[in-house]
Amino acid sequence: MRAAVLALFLASAAAAATPPTAWVAADPVFPPLIAELERSMSGLALEDVRPYYLAYKIVDQRRVIVEASLGALKTSYEDRRRLAGADLRVGSAAFDNTDFIGADGGGHAPFTIQVPYEDGPLSLRHALWWLSDAAFKSAHQRWSQKDAFRRAKNRPELLPDLTPAPVAVVDALGTSAALARSRAEADVRRASAVFAKYPALHGGRAAVYAWEDTVRFADSEGRRQRRDAARFQVVLVAWTQAPDGTALSQERKLYARGAADLPSSEFLSAQARELAGELAALSAAPAMERPYIGPVLFEGQAAGEFFNQLLAHGLEAPRELWLEDESQRHTYAPGPLTGRLELRVASPLLSAYDDPTQAAFAGTALNGYAPLDDEGVPARRVDLVEKGILKDLPLGRTPARERSGSNGHSRASLEHLPTPRTACLFIEAAGGLSGPALRAELNRRAAELGLPFGVVVRRLAADISVSPGSLLAAPLYAVKLYPDGREEPLRGAVFDEVGTRALRDVVAAGSERRAYNFEQGGPYGSDDDNVPASVVHPDALVSELVLVPLEREPDRLPYLPSPLAARK
């Protein structure tokens, strides 16, 4: 953990009365926060129902948003805000208001509000009073619904809803420099201007987004934590249409944990040129006409997304929820690999572990670095897969049937209840091949099947865009690789119902690994529960996948050519 950490006190969860350290008492937020937490725990009651657990999270945020299109600024602003969330539970750790989805589709989630960002004990306590009252009313209602469901179904609760965990008191507040908005404006102007030089494009933009967060966490068991959680994202995106009207786009997303770590303006411009060139080539390529059934090589970003979408998402949210409406079982199902401990879930070539305490790999800062999870539990390495066999799971304080006891992997955005998921997933492959050897193996296997080419996928769409019936998103950029090394862009191809079997069908992998940083979509198909994540991975060759032509009505082409076309 960073040198800025001043204190780390670990004790059993029973030691609820952890004495505040000097930094807690001197902090402008903690004293009123703790006072209202203690008042809510002792005073909130309805009949014989009281809170047994309450956690507050306060996020102080400076937000910067800068966007430019074709060299001109579209948006540039910054603001400050303070957000508060409350996770309040009633009943007992053995049976509380969580892990249950009512017939209305609602379940337990933290209550969140925006509070005054200026320090002031009275204004903060007033906001937390209102927040706690609303959270208590909702928790009582959910607990009553869950208890009625248990009685009606005559179901004993076999698993507790909250298990003990170490109590950590941590100050990890750093002194990182703030992003200068003028620098972001200059970078996006220059990068977006690159797209104006490509007449085949219909448009392009560049953006910088910064969330310079300070997170404070306190709960009724004695956790007191203060840490930096800054996130920076650069987005490059361009779009056009193929001659048949098919809409096409390409994007790059780059991440950093500090303003000083953002890529240089020269690097962004080079990325924009590469993106524009790929998109222009893709638009000129013929659309896929026949299905392809054969080996597929995932390179670069696509390999990272392959392991994220199939392995990481396959292991998330291992707890099976109680559902009042069984028709929601598919929506709220645990990750499809979570029930396969000691079974083969991947190729024997592959092993995997998750370690949120790793800050970097081969000089690249890891986006998923999180030494404390969002339940305030110190994270630790978990060995997940050994030679293809599933050995363990990411866990939080809510136990699963297969495992119990947090390993510090519960993560969520402020508006969602923390759920076990990966943070920094490391994939290791035995007998790795060089890049040329891996592509030669692709062509060898394609030739054995009588195919004139193999398929290389270099970019996959994000996990939140996975279509029903498949666990793998569509390729954003793929090429046909011929035996002589020639490449042709493959346009309009989508995967046909890929499942976790593809992990077992990995027949070769690269000898080199790289870090892929991204925002990981939430479990249960949530598109607003993104958290920073990383996968350190090799390239991967899958023995057989099915790609089919995209079935979508093309859009009309513009009646007049773009002004960019006149610059030829």
Coordinates of C-alpha atoms in Angstrom, one line a residue:
M1 CA 0.0 0.0 0.0
R2 CA 1.1 3.6 -0.6
A3 CA 3.6 5.3 1.7
A4 CA 0.8 7.6 2.6
V5 CA -0.8 5.0 4.8
L6 CA -0.4 6.1 8.3
A7 CA -2.2 3.5 10.3
L8 CA -3.6 0.0 9.8
F9 CA -5.3 -1.6 12.7
L10 CA -6.7 -5.1 12.3
A11 CA -9.0 -6.7 14.8
S12 CA -12.0 -9.0 14.9
A13 CA -15.3 -7.6 13.9
A14 CA -16.5 -7.9 17.4
A15 CA -14.2 -5.1 18.5
A16 CA -16.7 -2.4 17.5
A17 CA -15.4 0.3 19.7
T18 CA -12.1 1.0 17.9
P19 CA -10.7 4.3 19.4
P20 CA -10.3 7.0 16.8
T21 CA -6.8 7.9 15.8
A22 CA -5.6 11.5 15.6
W23 CA -6.3 11.8 11.8
V24 CA -9.9 10.7 12.3
A25 CA -10.5 13.3 15.0
A26 CA -8.8 16.0 13.0
D27 CA -10.7 15.2 9.8
P28 CA -13.5 17.7 9.0
V29 CA -15.9 14.9 7.9
F30 CA -15.4 12.0 10.3
P31 CA -16.5 13.5 13.7
P32 CA -20.0 14.6 12.5
L33 CA -20.3 11.4 10.4
I34 CA -19.4 9.1 13.4
A35 CA -21.8 11.1 15.7
E36 CA -24.7 10.6 13.3
L37 CA -23.8 6.9 12.8
E38 CA -23.9 6.3 16.5
R39 CA -27.1 8.2 16.9
S40 CA -28.8 6.2 14.1
M41 CA -27.6 2.9 15.5
S42 CA -28.9 3.6 19.0
G43 CA -32.1 5.5 18.1
L44 CA -33.6 4.0 14.9
A45 CA -36.3 1.4 15.8
L46 CA -39.7 0.3 14.6
E47 CA -41.4 -2.2 16.9
D48 CA -38.7 -4.7 17.7
V49 CA -36.7 -4.1 14.6
R50 CA -33.4 -2.2 14.8
P51 CA -30.3 -1.7 12.7
Y52 CA -27.6 -4.2 13.5
Y53 CA -25.1 -2.7 10.9
L54 CA -24.7 0.7 9.3
A55 CA -22.0 1.9 6.9
Y56 CA -21.5 5.4 5.5
K57 CA -19.4 6.2 2.4
I58 CA -18.7 9.9 1.6
V59 CA -17.1 10.8 -1.8
D60 CA -15.6 14.2 -2.3
Q61 CA -15.2 14.7 -6.0
R62 CA -13.7 17.2 -8.4
R63 CA -15.1 16.4 -11.8
V64 CA -13.5 17.6 -15.1
I65 CA -15.1 17.0 -18.5
V66 CA -13.5 18.2 -21.7
E67 CA -14.6 17.2 -25.2
A68 CA -13.6 18.3 -28.7
S69 CA -14.6 17.4 -32.2
L70 CA -12.4 17.8 -35.3
G71 CA -10.1 20.2 -33.5
A72 CA -12.7 22.4 -31.7
L73 CA -13.9 22.3 -28.1
K74 CA -17.5 21.1 -27.5
T75 CA -17.5 20.9 -23.7
S76 CA -15.2 22.1 -21.0
Y77 CA -16.2 22.4 -17.4
E78 CA -15.4 21.3 -13.9
D79 CA -17.4 21.1 -10.7
R80 CA -17.2 19.9 -7.1
R81 CA -19.6 17.8 -5.3
R82 CA -19.9 15.5 -2.3
L83 CA -21.9 12.3 -2.4
A84 CA -23.1 10.2 0.5
G85 CA -24.3 6.5 0.6
A86 CA -25.7 4.5 3.5
D87 CA -25.8 0.7 3.7
L88 CA -28.2 -0.1 6.6
R89 CA -29.2 -3.6 7.6
V90 CA -31.8 -4.7 10.1
G91 CA -32.5 -8.1 11.6
S92 CA -29.2 -9.9 12.3
A93 CA -26.1 -11.1 10.4
A94 CA -27.8 -14.5 10.1
F95 CA -30.9 -13.1 8.4
D96 CA -31.2 -9.5 7.3
N97 CA -32.8 -7.5 4.5
T98 CA -30.2 -8.3 1.8
D99 CA -29.8 -11.1 -0.7
F100 CA -33.5 -11.0 -1.7
I101 CA -35.2 -9.6 -4.8
G102 CA -38.9 -8.8 -4.4
A103 CA -41.7 -9.3 -6.9
D104 CA -41.3 -5.7 -7.9
G105 CA -37.7 -6.4 -9.0
G106 CA -36.3 -4.3 -6.2
G107 CA -33.7 -5.4 -3.7
H108 CA -31.4 -3.9 -1.1
A109 CA -29.2 -1.2 -2.4
P110 CA -27.4 1.7 -0.6
F111 CA -29.3 5.0 -0.4
T112 CA -27.4 7.8 -1.9
I113 CA -27.8 11.6 -2.0
Q114 CA -25.7 14.6 -2.9
V115 CA -24.8 16.6 0.2
P116 CA -23.2 20.1 0.6
Y117 CA -19.5 19.9 -0.4
E118 CA -18.4 22.6 2.0
D119 CA -17.5 21.3 5.4
G120 CA -20.0 21.9 8.1
P121 CA -21.0 19.6 10.9
L122 CA -24.7 20.6 11.0
S123 CA -25.3 20.4 7.2
L124 CA -23.5 17.0 7.0
R125 CA -25.4 15.5 10.0
H126 CA -28.7 16.8 8.6
A127 CA -28.0 15.1 5.3
L128 CA -27.0 11.8 7.0
W129 CA -30.0 11.9 9.3
W130 CA -32.3 12.1 6.3
L131 CA -30.3 9.4 4.4
S132 CA -30.4 7.0 7.4
D133 CA -34.1 7.5 8.0
A134 CA -34.9 6.6 4.4
A135 CA -32.5 3.7 4.4
F136 CA -34.0 2.3 7.6
K137 CA -37.6 2.5 6.3
S138 CA -36.6 0.7 3.1
A139 CA -34.6 -1.9 5.0
H140 CA -37.5 -2.6 7.4
Q141 CA -39.8 -3.1 4.4
R142 CA -37.4 -5.4 2.6
W143 CA -36.8 -7.4 5.7
S144 CA -40.5 -7.9 6.3
Q145 CA -41.0 -9.0 2.7
K146 CA -38.1 -11.4 2.9
D147 CA -39.3 -12.9 6.2
A148 CA -42.8 -13.3 4.8
F149 CA -41.3 -15.1 1.8
R150 CA -39.3 -17.4 4.0
R151 CA -42.4 -18.3 6.0
A152 CA -44.6 -18.8 2.9
K153 CA -42.0 -21.0 1.2
N154 CA -41.0 -22.7 4.4
R155 CA -37.4 -22.1 3.6
P156 CA -34.8 -22.1 6.3
E157 CA -32.0 -19.7 5.8
L158 CA -28.9 -21.9 5.2
L159 CA -26.4 -19.1 4.8
P160 CA -25.9 -15.9 6.8
D161 CA -26.1 -12.6 5.1
L162 CA -23.0 -11.0 6.7
T163 CA -19.9 -12.7 8.0
P164 CA -17.2 -11.3 10.3
A165 CA -14.2 -9.6 8.7
P166 CA -11.1 -7.8 9.9
V167 CA -11.6 -4.2 11.1
A168 CA -9.2 -1.9 9.3
V169 CA -8.5 1.7 10.2
V170 CA -6.5 3.2 7.3
D171 CA -5.4 6.6 6.2
A172 CA -4.2 6.4 2.6
L173 CA -4.8 10.0 1.6
G174 CA -2.2 11.1 -0.9
T175 CA -1.1 14.4 -2.4
S176 CA -1.5 13.8 -6.1
A177 CA -1.6 16.8 -8.4
A178 CA -5.0 17.9 -9.9
L179 CA -5.6 17.8 -13.6
A180 CA -5.1 21.2 -15.3
R181 CA -8.2 21.7 -17.5
S182 CA -6.1 23.8 -19.9
R183 CA -3.9 20.8 -20.6
A184 CA -6.9 18.6 -21.2
E185 CA -8.3 21.1 -23.7
A186 CA -5.1 21.3 -25.6
D187 CA -4.8 17.5 -25.8
V188 CA -8.4 16.9 -27.0
R189 CA -8.1 19.7 -29.6
R190 CA -5.0 18.2 -31.1
A191 CA -6.2 14.5 -31.0
S192 CA -9.6 15.2 -32.4
A193 CA -8.1 17.3 -35.2
V194 CA -6.5 14.2 -36.6
F195 CA -9.9 12.9 -37.7
A196 CA -10.4 15.9 -40.0
K197 CA -7.6 14.5 -42.2
Y198 CA -9.5 11.3 -43.1
P199 CA -12.1 12.1 -45.7
A200 CA -13.7 8.6 -45.3
L201 CA -14.8 9.5 -41.8
H202 CA -18.2 11.1 -40.9
G203 CA -16.8 12.5 -37.6
G204 CA -14.6 12.0 -34.6
R205 CA -14.1 13.3 -31.2
A206 CA -11.7 13.2 -28.2
A207 CA -12.5 13.6 -24.6
V208 CA -10.9 13.6 -21.2
Y209 CA -12.9 12.7 -18.1
A210 CA -11.5 13.1 -14.6
W211 CA -13.0 12.1 -11.2
E212 CA -10.6 13.2 -8.5
D213 CA -12.2 11.4 -5.6
T214 CA -11.5 11.3 -1.9
V215 CA -13.4 8.4 -0.3
R216 CA -14.2 8.2 3.4
F217 CA -15.8 5.1 4.9
A218 CA -17.0 4.4 8.4
D219 CA -19.2 1.7 9.8
S220 CA -20.8 0.5 13.0
E221 CA -18.1 -2.2 13.5
G222 CA -15.3 0.4 13.8
R223 CA -13.9 0.7 10.3
R224 CA -12.5 4.2 9.6
Q225 CA -10.9 4.7 6.3
R226 CA -9.8 7.6 4.1
R227 CA -8.2 7.1 0.7
D228 CA -7.6 8.6 -2.8
A229 CA -9.7 7.1 -5.5
A230 CA -9.0 9.3 -8.5
R231 CA -9.9 8.0 -12.0
F232 CA -8.9 9.5 -15.4
Q233 CA -10.2 8.4 -18.8
V234 CA -9.3 9.5 -22.3
V235 CA -11.7 8.5 -25.1
L236 CA -11.1 8.7 -28.8
V237 CA -13.9 7.7 -31.1
A238 CA -14.6 8.1 -34.8
W239 CA -17.5 6.9 -37.0
T240 CA -18.5 6.5 -40.6
Q241 CA -20.6 4.4 -42.9
A242 CA -19.7 1.6 -45.3
P243 CA -20.9 2.0 -48.9
D244 CA -23.8 -0.3 -48.1
G245 CA -24.9 2.1 -45.3
T246 CA -23.7 0.0 -42.4
A247 CA -22.8 2.2 -39.5
L248 CA -19.2 1.7 -38.2
S249 CA -17.3 3.1 -35.3
Q250 CA -14.0 2.6 -33.5
E251 CA -12.9 3.8 -30.1
R252 CA -9.9 3.8 -27.8
K253 CA -10.2 4.2 -24.0
L254 CA -7.1 4.9 -22.0
Y255 CA -7.0 5.1 -18.2
A256 CA -4.8 6.5 -15.5
R257 CA -5.0 6.8 -11.7
G258 CA -3.2 10.1 -11.6
A259 CA -3.2 13.2 -13.8
A260 CA 0.6 12.9 -14.2
D261 CA 0.1 9.4 -15.6
L262 CA -2.2 10.5 -18.5
P263 CA -0.7 9.8 -21.9
S264 CA 1.1 12.5 -23.8
S265 CA -0.5 14.6 -26.5
E266 CA 1.8 13.0 -29.0
F267 CA 0.7 9.5 -28.0
L268 CA -3.0 10.5 -28.2
S269 CA -2.5 11.8 -31.7
A270 CA -0.8 8.7 -32.8
Q271 CA -3.6 6.6 -31.3
A272 CA -6.1 8.8 -33.2
R273 CA -4.2 8.2 -36.5
E274 CA -4.2 4.4 -35.9
L275 CA -7.9 4.4 -35.1
A276 CA -8.8 6.5 -38.1
G277 CA -6.7 4.3 -40.4
E278 CA -8.4 1.1 -39.1
L279 CA -11.8 2.6 -39.5
A280 CA -11.2 3.8 -43.1
A281 CA -9.9 0.3 -44.0
L282 CA -12.9 -1.3 -42.3
S283 CA -15.4 0.8 -44.2
A284 CA -13.8 -0.1 -47.6
A285 CA -13.8 -3.8 -46.8
P286 CA -16.7 -6.1 -48.1
A287 CA -19.3 -7.2 -45.6
M288 CA -19.1 -10.7 -44.3
E289 CA -21.4 -12.9 -46.4
R290 CA -21.0 -16.5 -45.1
P291 CA -20.5 -17.9 -41.6
Y292 CA -17.0 -18.7 -40.4
I293 CA -16.5 -21.8 -38.3
G294 CA -12.8 -22.2 -37.3
P295 CA -10.0 -21.1 -35.1
V296 CA -9.9 -17.5 -33.7
L297 CA -6.9 -15.7 -32.3
F298 CA -7.6 -13.0 -29.8
E299 CA -4.8 -10.4 -29.7
G300 CA -4.2 -7.3 -27.6
Q301 CA -7.3 -5.6 -26.2
A302 CA -9.5 -8.4 -27.5
A303 CA -7.6 -11.0 -25.4
G304 CA -8.1 -8.9 -22.3
E305 CA -11.9 -8.6 -23.0
F306 CA -12.1 -12.3 -23.8
F307 CA -10.8 -13.2 -20.3
N308 CA -12.9 -10.4 -18.7
Q309 CA -16.1 -11.4 -20.3
L310 CA -15.8 -15.1 -19.9
L311 CA -13.6 -15.7 -16.8
A312 CA -14.0 -12.6 -14.7
H313 CA -17.7 -12.3 -15.2
G314 CA -18.1 -16.0 -14.9
L315 CA -16.7 -15.8 -11.3
E316 CA -18.7 -12.8 -10.1
A317 CA -21.5 -12.6 -7.6
P318 CA -21.3 -16.2 -6.3
R319 CA -24.2 -15.8 -3.8
E320 CA -27.5 -17.2 -5.1
L321 CA -30.3 -14.7 -4.2
W322 CA -33.7 -15.4 -3.0
L323 CA -36.3 -14.4 -5.7
E324 CA -39.9 -13.8 -5.0
D325 CA -40.5 -14.0 -8.8
E326 CA -38.7 -17.0 -10.3
S327 CA -39.0 -15.5 -13.8
Q328 CA -36.1 -13.2 -12.7
R329 CA -33.7 -16.1 -12.1
H330 CA -31.8 -15.6 -15.3
T331 CA -31.3 -11.9 -14.5
Y332 CA -30.0 -12.5 -11.0
A333 CA -28.1 -15.7 -11.6
P334 CA -24.6 -16.0 -10.1
G335 CA -21.7 -16.1 -12.5
P336 CA -21.9 -19.2 -14.6
L337 CA -18.6 -20.6 -13.3
T338 CA -19.2 -20.1 -9.6
G339 CA -20.7 -23.5 -8.9
R340 CA -17.8 -25.4 -10.5
L341 CA -15.1 -25.6 -7.8
E342 CA -12.6 -28.4 -8.4
L343 CA -13.9 -28.8 -11.9
R344 CA -12.2 -27.8 -15.2
V345 CA -13.3 -24.3 -16.3
A346 CA -10.4 -23.5 -18.6
S347 CA -7.8 -25.1 -20.8
P348 CA -5.1 -27.0 -18.8
L349 CA -2.7 -24.4 -20.3
L350 CA -4.2 -21.6 -18.2
S351 CA -3.9 -20.6 -14.5
A352 CA -5.3 -17.4 -13.0
Y353 CA -5.2 -15.4 -9.8
D354 CA -6.7 -12.0 -8.7
D355 CA -4.6 -9.6 -6.7
P356 CA -6.1 -6.1 -6.0
T357 CA -2.9 -5.1 -4.1
Q358 CA -0.8 -5.1 -7.3
A359 CA -0.4 -1.5 -8.3
A360 CA 1.5 -2.1 -11.6
F361 CA 2.6 -4.6 -14.1
A362 CA 5.7 -4.2 -16.3
G363 CA 5.6 -0.4 -15.8
T364 CA 1.9 -0.1 -16.5
A365 CA -0.2 1.2 -13.6
L366 CA -3.2 -1.2 -13.0
N367 CA -6.6 0.4 -13.1
G368 CA -8.0 -2.2 -10.7
Y369 CA -5.6 -1.5 -7.9
A370 CA -7.7 -1.6 -4.7
P371 CA -6.0 -2.6 -1.5
L372 CA -9.3 -2.0 0.3
D373 CA -12.6 -3.3 -1.1
D374 CA -15.9 -1.4 -0.9
E375 CA -16.9 -3.1 2.3
G376 CA -13.7 -1.7 3.9
V377 CA -12.0 -5.1 4.0
P378 CA -8.3 -5.4 3.1
A379 CA -7.9 -7.2 -0.2
R380 CA -5.6 -10.2 -0.7
R381 CA -4.5 -12.4 -3.6
V382 CA -6.8 -15.3 -4.5
D383 CA -5.6 -18.2 -6.6
L384 CA -8.6 -18.8 -8.8
V385 CA -7.6 -21.3 -11.5
E386 CA -4.8 -23.8 -11.5
K387 CA -4.1 -25.6 -14.8
G388 CA -7.7 -25.1 -15.8
I389 CA -9.2 -26.3 -12.5
L390 CA -11.3 -23.8 -10.5
K391 CA -9.8 -23.6 -7.0
D392 CA -11.4 -20.5 -5.4
L393 CA -13.7 -17.5 -5.8
P394 CA -13.6 -13.8 -5.2
L395 CA -15.6 -13.2 -2.0
G396 CA -17.0 -10.5 0.1
R397 CA -18.7 -10.5 3.5
T398 CA -21.8 -12.2 2.1
P399 CA -21.0 -15.9 1.9
A400 CA -21.7 -18.2 -1.0
R401 CA -22.7 -21.8 -0.8
E402 CA -19.3 -22.9 -1.9
R403 CA -17.1 -20.5 0.2
S404 CA -17.4 -18.2 3.1
G405 CA -15.2 -15.4 4.5
S406 CA -14.2 -12.2 2.7
N407 CA -11.0 -12.1 0.8
G408 CA -11.5 -8.3 0.1
H409 CA -13.1 -8.6 -3.4
S410 CA -16.5 -6.8 -2.9
R411 CA -16.7 -3.9 -5.3
A412 CA -19.4 -1.5 -6.6
S413 CA -20.2 2.0 -7.6
L414 CA -21.7 4.2 -4.9
E415 CA -25.3 3.4 -5.9
H416 CA -24.9 -0.4 -5.7
L417 CA -24.3 -2.9 -3.0
P418 CA -20.8 -4.3 -3.2
T419 CA -20.6 -7.6 -5.0
P420 CA -17.6 -10.0 -5.3
R421 CA -15.8 -9.6 -8.5
T422 CA -12.2 -9.4 -9.9
A423 CA -10.0 -6.4 -9.7
C424 CA -6.5 -7.2 -11.1
L425 CA -6.9 -10.5 -12.8
F426 CA -3.6 -12.2 -13.9
I427 CA -3.7 -14.9 -16.5
E428 CA -0.7 -17.3 -16.9
A429 CA -0.2 -19.7 -19.8
A430 CA 2.1 -22.7 -20.0
G431 CA 4.1 -23.2 -23.1
G432 CA 3.5 -19.7 -24.5
L433 CA 4.3 -19.0 -28.1
S434 CA 5.8 -15.9 -29.8
G435 CA 3.5 -13.7 -31.8
P436 CA 4.6 -15.1 -35.2
A437 CA 4.4 -18.7 -33.9
L438 CA 0.9 -18.1 -32.6
R439 CA -0.3 -16.7 -35.9
A440 CA 1.4 -19.6 -37.7
E441 CA -0.5 -22.0 -35.5
L442 CA -3.8 -20.2 -36.3
N443 CA -3.1 -20.7 -40.0
R444 CA -2.1 -24.3 -39.5
R445 CA -5.4 -25.1 -37.8
A446 CA -7.4 -23.2 -40.3
A447 CA -5.7 -25.2 -43.2
E448 CA -6.5 -28.5 -41.4
L449 CA -10.2 -27.5 -41.6
G450 CA -9.9 -26.5 -45.3
L451 CA -10.2 -22.8 -44.6
P452 CA -8.3 -20.3 -46.7
F453 CA -7.7 -18.0 -43.8
G454 CA -7.9 -17.7 -40.0
V455 CA -9.5 -14.9 -38.0
V456 CA -7.7 -12.6 -35.7
V457 CA -9.8 -10.4 -33.4
R458 CA -8.0 -7.3 -32.1
R459 CA -10.8 -5.4 -30.5
L460 CA -14.0 -6.5 -28.8
A461 CA -16.9 -4.4 -27.7
A462 CA -17.3 -3.8 -24.0
D463 CA -18.9 -6.3 -21.6
I464 CA -22.0 -4.2 -21.2
S465 CA -22.8 -4.6 -24.9
V466 CA -23.0 -8.5 -24.8
S467 CA -26.1 -9.6 -26.6
P468 CA -28.6 -12.1 -25.1
G469 CA -27.7 -15.7 -25.8
S470 CA -23.9 -15.1 -25.8
L471 CA -21.3 -14.2 -23.2
L472 CA -18.9 -12.6 -25.6
A473 CA -19.4 -9.2 -27.3
A474 CA -19.1 -8.6 -31.0
P475 CA -15.7 -7.9 -32.6
L476 CA -15.0 -4.2 -33.2
Y477 CA -12.0 -4.9 -35.3
A478 CA -11.1 -8.3 -36.8
V479 CA -9.0 -9.4 -39.8
K480 CA -8.7 -12.4 -42.1
L481 CA -5.1 -13.7 -41.8
Y482 CA -3.9 -15.6 -44.9
P483 CA -1.0 -18.0 -44.9
D484 CA 1.3 -15.5 -46.7
G485 CA 0.8 -13.0 -43.9
R486 CA -1.7 -10.8 -45.8
E487 CA -4.5 -9.3 -43.8
E488 CA -8.0 -8.2 -44.9
P489 CA -10.4 -6.4 -42.5
L490 CA -13.5 -8.5 -41.6
R491 CA -16.6 -6.3 -41.5
G492 CA -20.0 -7.1 -40.1
A493 CA -19.1 -10.3 -38.1
V494 CA -20.6 -11.2 -34.7
F495 CA -20.1 -14.3 -32.5
D496 CA -22.8 -16.9 -32.5
E497 CA -23.7 -17.8 -28.9
V498 CA -20.3 -18.1 -27.2
G499 CA -20.3 -19.6 -23.7
T500 CA -17.7 -20.3 -21.1
R501 CA -16.7 -23.5 -23.1
A502 CA -14.5 -21.2 -25.1
L503 CA -12.1 -20.9 -22.1
R504 CA -11.7 -24.7 -22.3
D505 CA -11.0 -24.5 -26.0
V506 CA -7.9 -22.3 -25.7
V507 CA -5.3 -24.4 -27.5
A508 CA -2.4 -22.0 -27.4
A509 CA -1.4 -18.7 -25.8
G510 CA 1.3 -16.0 -26.2
S511 CA 4.5 -16.0 -24.3
E512 CA 4.2 -12.3 -23.6
R513 CA 1.7 -10.7 -21.3
R514 CA 0.3 -7.2 -21.3
A515 CA -2.0 -5.1 -19.0
Y516 CA -5.4 -4.3 -20.2
N517 CA -7.1 -1.5 -18.2
F518 CA -10.9 -0.9 -18.5
E519 CA -14.1 -0.2 -16.6
Q520 CA -15.8 -3.5 -15.7
G521 CA -19.5 -3.7 -16.1
G522 CA -21.6 -4.8 -13.1
P523 CA -23.2 -8.1 -12.4
Y524 CA -26.8 -8.9 -13.2
G525 CA -26.5 -7.0 -16.4
S526 CA -26.2 -3.6 -14.6
D527 CA -24.9 -0.9 -16.9
D528 CA -24.3 1.7 -14.2
D529 CA -22.2 -0.4 -11.8
N530 CA -18.8 0.0 -13.5
V531 CA -15.7 -0.2 -11.5
P532 CA -12.0 0.2 -12.5
A533 CA -10.4 -3.2 -13.4
S534 CA -7.4 -4.8 -15.1
V535 CA -6.5 -8.0 -16.8
V536 CA -2.9 -9.0 -17.3
H537 CA -3.1 -11.5 -20.1
P538 CA -1.4 -13.3 -23.0
D539 CA -2.9 -13.5 -26.5
A540 CA -5.2 -16.6 -26.8
L541 CA -6.0 -19.0 -29.6
V542 CA -9.4 -20.7 -29.5
S543 CA -9.7 -23.9 -31.5
E544 CA -13.2 -23.2 -32.9
L545 CA -15.7 -20.4 -32.7
V546 CA -18.6 -19.4 -35.0
L547 CA -18.8 -16.0 -36.6
V548 CA -21.9 -15.1 -38.5
P549 CA -22.9 -12.0 -40.6
L550 CA -24.5 -9.2 -38.7
E551 CA -28.2 -9.1 -39.4
R552 CA -29.2 -5.4 -39.3
E553 CA -30.9 -3.1 -41.7
P554 CA -28.3 -0.6 -42.9
D555 CA -28.9 3.1 -42.4
R556 CA -29.4 5.6 -45.3
L557 CA -26.2 7.2 -46.5
P558 CA -26.0 11.0 -46.3
Y559 CA -27.4 12.8 -49.4
L560 CA -24.5 15.1 -49.5
P561 CA -20.8 14.2 -48.9
S562 CA -19.3 15.3 -45.6
P563 CA -17.2 18.5 -45.8
L564 CA -14.3 16.3 -44.8
A565 CA -14.6 14.6 -48.2
A566 CA -14.0 17.9 -49.9
R567 CA -10.5 18.1 -48.3
K568 CA -9.2 15.2 -50.4

